[in-house]
Coordinates of C-alpha atoms in Angstrom, one line a residue:
M1057 CA 0.0 0.0 0.0
H1058 CA 1.4 3.5 -0.9
T1059 CA 1.8 6.2 1.6
P1060 CA -0.8 9.1 1.1
I1061 CA 0.7 12.3 -0.6
S1062 CA 1.1 15.0 1.7
A1063 CA 0.3 18.7 0.8
E1064 CA 4.1 19.4 1.4
R1065 CA 5.2 16.7 -0.9
Y1066 CA 2.8 17.6 -3.7
D1067 CA 3.7 21.2 -3.4
S1068 CA 7.3 20.2 -4.1
W1069 CA 6.3 18.7 -7.5
S1070 CA 6.6 20.6 -10.7
E1071 CA 3.6 21.9 -12.7
E1072 CA 4.3 19.4 -15.5
R1073 CA 4.2 16.5 -13.0
C1074 CA 0.8 17.7 -11.6
A1075 CA -0.8 18.8 -14.9
G1076 CA -2.8 15.6 -15.8
I1077 CA -3.7 14.7 -12.3
E1078 CA -5.7 15.1 -9.2
I1079 CA -5.2 14.2 -5.6
V1080 CA -8.1 12.7 -3.7
A1081 CA -7.7 11.7 -0.1
G1082 CA -4.0 11.7 -0.7
R1083 CA -4.1 9.4 -3.7
V1084 CA -3.1 10.3 -7.3
V1085 CA -6.1 10.1 -9.8
V1086 CA -5.1 10.4 -13.4
R1087 CA -7.4 12.5 -15.4
P1088 CA -8.2 11.2 -18.8
S1089 CA -7.6 13.2 -21.8
A1090 CA -10.5 15.5 -22.8
S1091 CA -11.9 16.0 -26.3
K1092 CA -11.5 19.0 -28.4
R1093 CA -15.2 19.8 -27.7
H1094 CA -14.7 19.5 -24.0
H1095 CA -11.8 22.0 -24.1
R1096 CA -13.7 24.3 -26.3
L1097 CA -16.7 24.3 -24.1
A1098 CA -14.6 25.2 -21.0
R1099 CA -12.5 27.9 -22.8
I1100 CA -15.9 29.6 -24.1
L1101 CA -17.3 29.4 -20.6
A1102 CA -14.1 30.7 -19.0
N1103 CA -13.9 33.6 -21.5
A1104 CA -17.3 34.7 -21.1
L1105 CA -17.2 34.5 -17.3
D1106 CA -14.0 36.4 -17.1
A1107 CA -15.5 39.1 -19.3
A1108 CA -18.7 39.3 -17.0
A1109 CA -17.0 39.0 -13.9
G1110 CA -15.5 42.6 -13.6
P1111 CA -12.3 43.6 -12.1
D1112 CA -12.6 41.7 -8.7
W1113 CA -12.9 38.1 -10.5
N1114 CA -10.8 36.0 -12.8
A1115 CA -12.1 33.0 -14.7
D1116 CA -9.6 30.4 -15.8
T1117 CA -9.3 26.9 -16.8
D1118 CA -7.6 23.8 -15.5
F1119 CA -5.6 24.6 -12.3
D1120 CA -5.6 23.1 -8.9
V1121 CA -8.1 24.2 -6.2
R1122 CA -7.1 22.7 -2.6
L1123 CA -10.2 21.3 -1.0
H1124 CA -8.3 19.9 1.9
D1125 CA -4.8 19.7 3.3
V1126 CA -5.4 16.5 5.3
P1127 CA -5.9 14.2 3.5
L1128 CA -4.8 16.1 0.5
T1129 CA -7.5 16.7 -1.9
N1130 CA -6.8 18.8 -5.0
R1131 CA -9.3 19.0 -7.9
R1132 CA -8.8 20.7 -11.3
P1133 CA -12.1 22.0 -12.2
D1134 CA -12.6 22.6 -16.0
V1135 CA -13.4 26.4 -15.2
V1136 CA -12.7 28.2 -11.8
V1137 CA -13.9 31.7 -11.0
Y1138 CA -11.6 33.0 -8.2
R1139 CA -10.8 36.3 -6.5
A1140 CA -8.6 38.5 -8.8
D1141 CA -6.4 39.6 -5.6
T1142 CA -5.5 35.8 -5.1
I1143 CA -4.0 35.4 -8.6
D1144 CA -0.5 34.8 -7.1
L1145 CA -1.5 32.8 -4.1
T1146 CA -0.8 29.1 -4.3
P1147 CA -2.9 26.9 -3.8
T1148 CA -6.1 28.3 -4.6
R1149 CA -8.5 27.7 -1.7
P1150 CA -12.3 27.3 -1.5
E1151 CA -12.9 30.5 0.1
H1152 CA -11.3 32.4 -3.0
V1153 CA -13.7 30.5 -5.4
P1154 CA -17.4 31.4 -5.9
L1155 CA -17.9 29.2 -8.8
V1156 CA -16.5 25.9 -10.4
V1157 CA -17.6 24.3 -13.6
E1158 CA -17.2 20.8 -14.8
V1159 CA -17.9 19.7 -18.3
V1160 CA -18.9 16.1 -18.3
S1161 CA -17.3 13.8 -20.6
P1162 CA -17.8 10.0 -21.4
G1163 CA -16.3 8.2 -18.3
S1164 CA -16.6 11.2 -16.0
E1165 CA -20.3 11.1 -15.4
T1166 CA -20.5 9.9 -11.9
T1167 CA -17.5 11.7 -10.8
D1168 CA -18.9 15.1 -12.0
R1169 CA -22.5 14.5 -11.3
V1170 CA -22.0 13.2 -7.7
V1171 CA -18.5 13.1 -6.3
K1172 CA -17.1 16.4 -7.3
A1173 CA -20.3 18.1 -6.6
D1174 CA -20.3 16.6 -3.0
Q1175 CA -16.5 17.6 -2.5
Y1176 CA -17.1 21.2 -3.8
A1177 CA -20.3 21.7 -1.7
K1178 CA -18.5 20.3 1.5
A1179 CA -15.7 22.7 0.9
G1180 CA -18.0 25.7 0.9
I1181 CA -17.7 26.7 -2.9
P1182 CA -21.1 28.6 -3.4
F1183 CA -21.8 27.8 -7.0
Y1184 CA -21.4 24.6 -9.0
W1185 CA -22.2 24.4 -12.8
R1186 CA -22.2 21.1 -14.6
V1187 CA -22.2 21.1 -18.4
E1188 CA -23.7 18.1 -20.0
Q1189 CA -22.6 17.3 -23.8
A1190 CA -26.2 16.0 -25.1
A1191 CA -26.6 13.8 -28.1
T1192 CA -28.0 16.8 -29.9
G1193 CA -24.9 18.6 -29.8
V1194 CA -26.3 21.5 -27.8
P1195 CA -24.9 21.5 -24.2
I1196 CA -27.2 21.6 -21.3
V1197 CA -26.0 23.3 -18.2
Y1198 CA -27.2 22.6 -14.8
T1199 CA -26.5 25.1 -12.1
H1200 CA -26.4 24.4 -8.5
V1201 CA -26.3 26.8 -5.4
L1202 CA -24.9 25.8 -1.9
D1203 CA -27.2 25.6 0.9
P1204 CA -24.7 26.7 3.6
A1205 CA -26.6 25.1 6.6
T1206 CA -26.4 21.7 5.0
R1207 CA -23.1 22.0 2.9
A1208 CA -25.1 20.5 0.0
Y1209 CA -26.2 21.8 -3.3
R1210 CA -29.7 22.5 -4.3
D1211 CA -30.7 22.7 -8.0
G1212 CA -30.6 26.0 -9.6
D1213 CA -31.6 26.9 -13.1
M1214 CA -31.0 24.7 -16.2
F1215 CA -30.2 26.2 -19.7
T1216 CA -29.9 24.6 -23.1
G1217 CA -27.6 26.2 -25.3
V1218 CA -27.6 29.7 -24.1
I1219 CA -26.8 30.5 -20.3
K1220 CA -28.5 33.5 -18.7
A1221 CA -27.3 33.5 -15.1
A1222 CA -27.6 36.2 -12.5
A1223 CA -25.3 34.6 -9.9
P1224 CA -22.5 34.7 -8.9
F1225 CA -23.0 37.6 -11.4
S1226 CA -24.9 38.3 -14.5
V1227 CA -23.5 36.5 -17.6
T1228 CA -24.8 35.3 -20.8
V1229 CA -23.0 32.6 -22.9
D1230 CA -24.2 31.0 -26.1
L1231 CA -22.9 27.3 -26.1
G1232 CA -25.2 26.5 -28.9
A1233 CA -22.9 27.1 -31.6
V1234 CA -20.0 24.8 -30.2

C-alpha cells in the first residue's frame, strides 16, 4: 500500500508533473484526456465568465483548487472563477472561489455529477455548474447553489444552449454554436 501524498510533498512537484492528475484523499487520480469539444466548451465558458466578472474576479481553466490539506484533496475543475487579488496565491482555496464548472465527458459522469459536486459543496464553494454534452450537440448546463446550512447543493436553473445566469454575477453565454 502506498503512503498518501502530503500537501508538502505535492507542493514540491513541478507543474508538469501535476498537470494531468488530481489528488483525492492523498491518492493520485489520473485525469483522462478530454476531447476538443470538452476543451472548447471550457474555454468559451471561462472567457465569457472572465469578461462578465468585472475587475474583482478572474475565470480560468484547469488549475488546482485545494479542497483539503489533510488528507490532501486537490481538484482541477474545468473552469474556476476566483478572486482576482489571489492570482499569485498558491494553492487556490475554496474561500477564494465562488464558482466551479465541470464539463462532463464519457467516463466522468459519476465523478462530475456526484463525487465532485459533493466535495465542492462540503468545501463551501457557493456555485457549481455542470455542463452535459447532449446527443443533440447543444450543451445543457445545470446550475447548483450551495445551502450553507447543509453544505449540499440545491438545484438552480437549467439552460439549453444559452446560459443567462444572475449569480454569482450576471452573464450570458451562447454554447449552442460549439
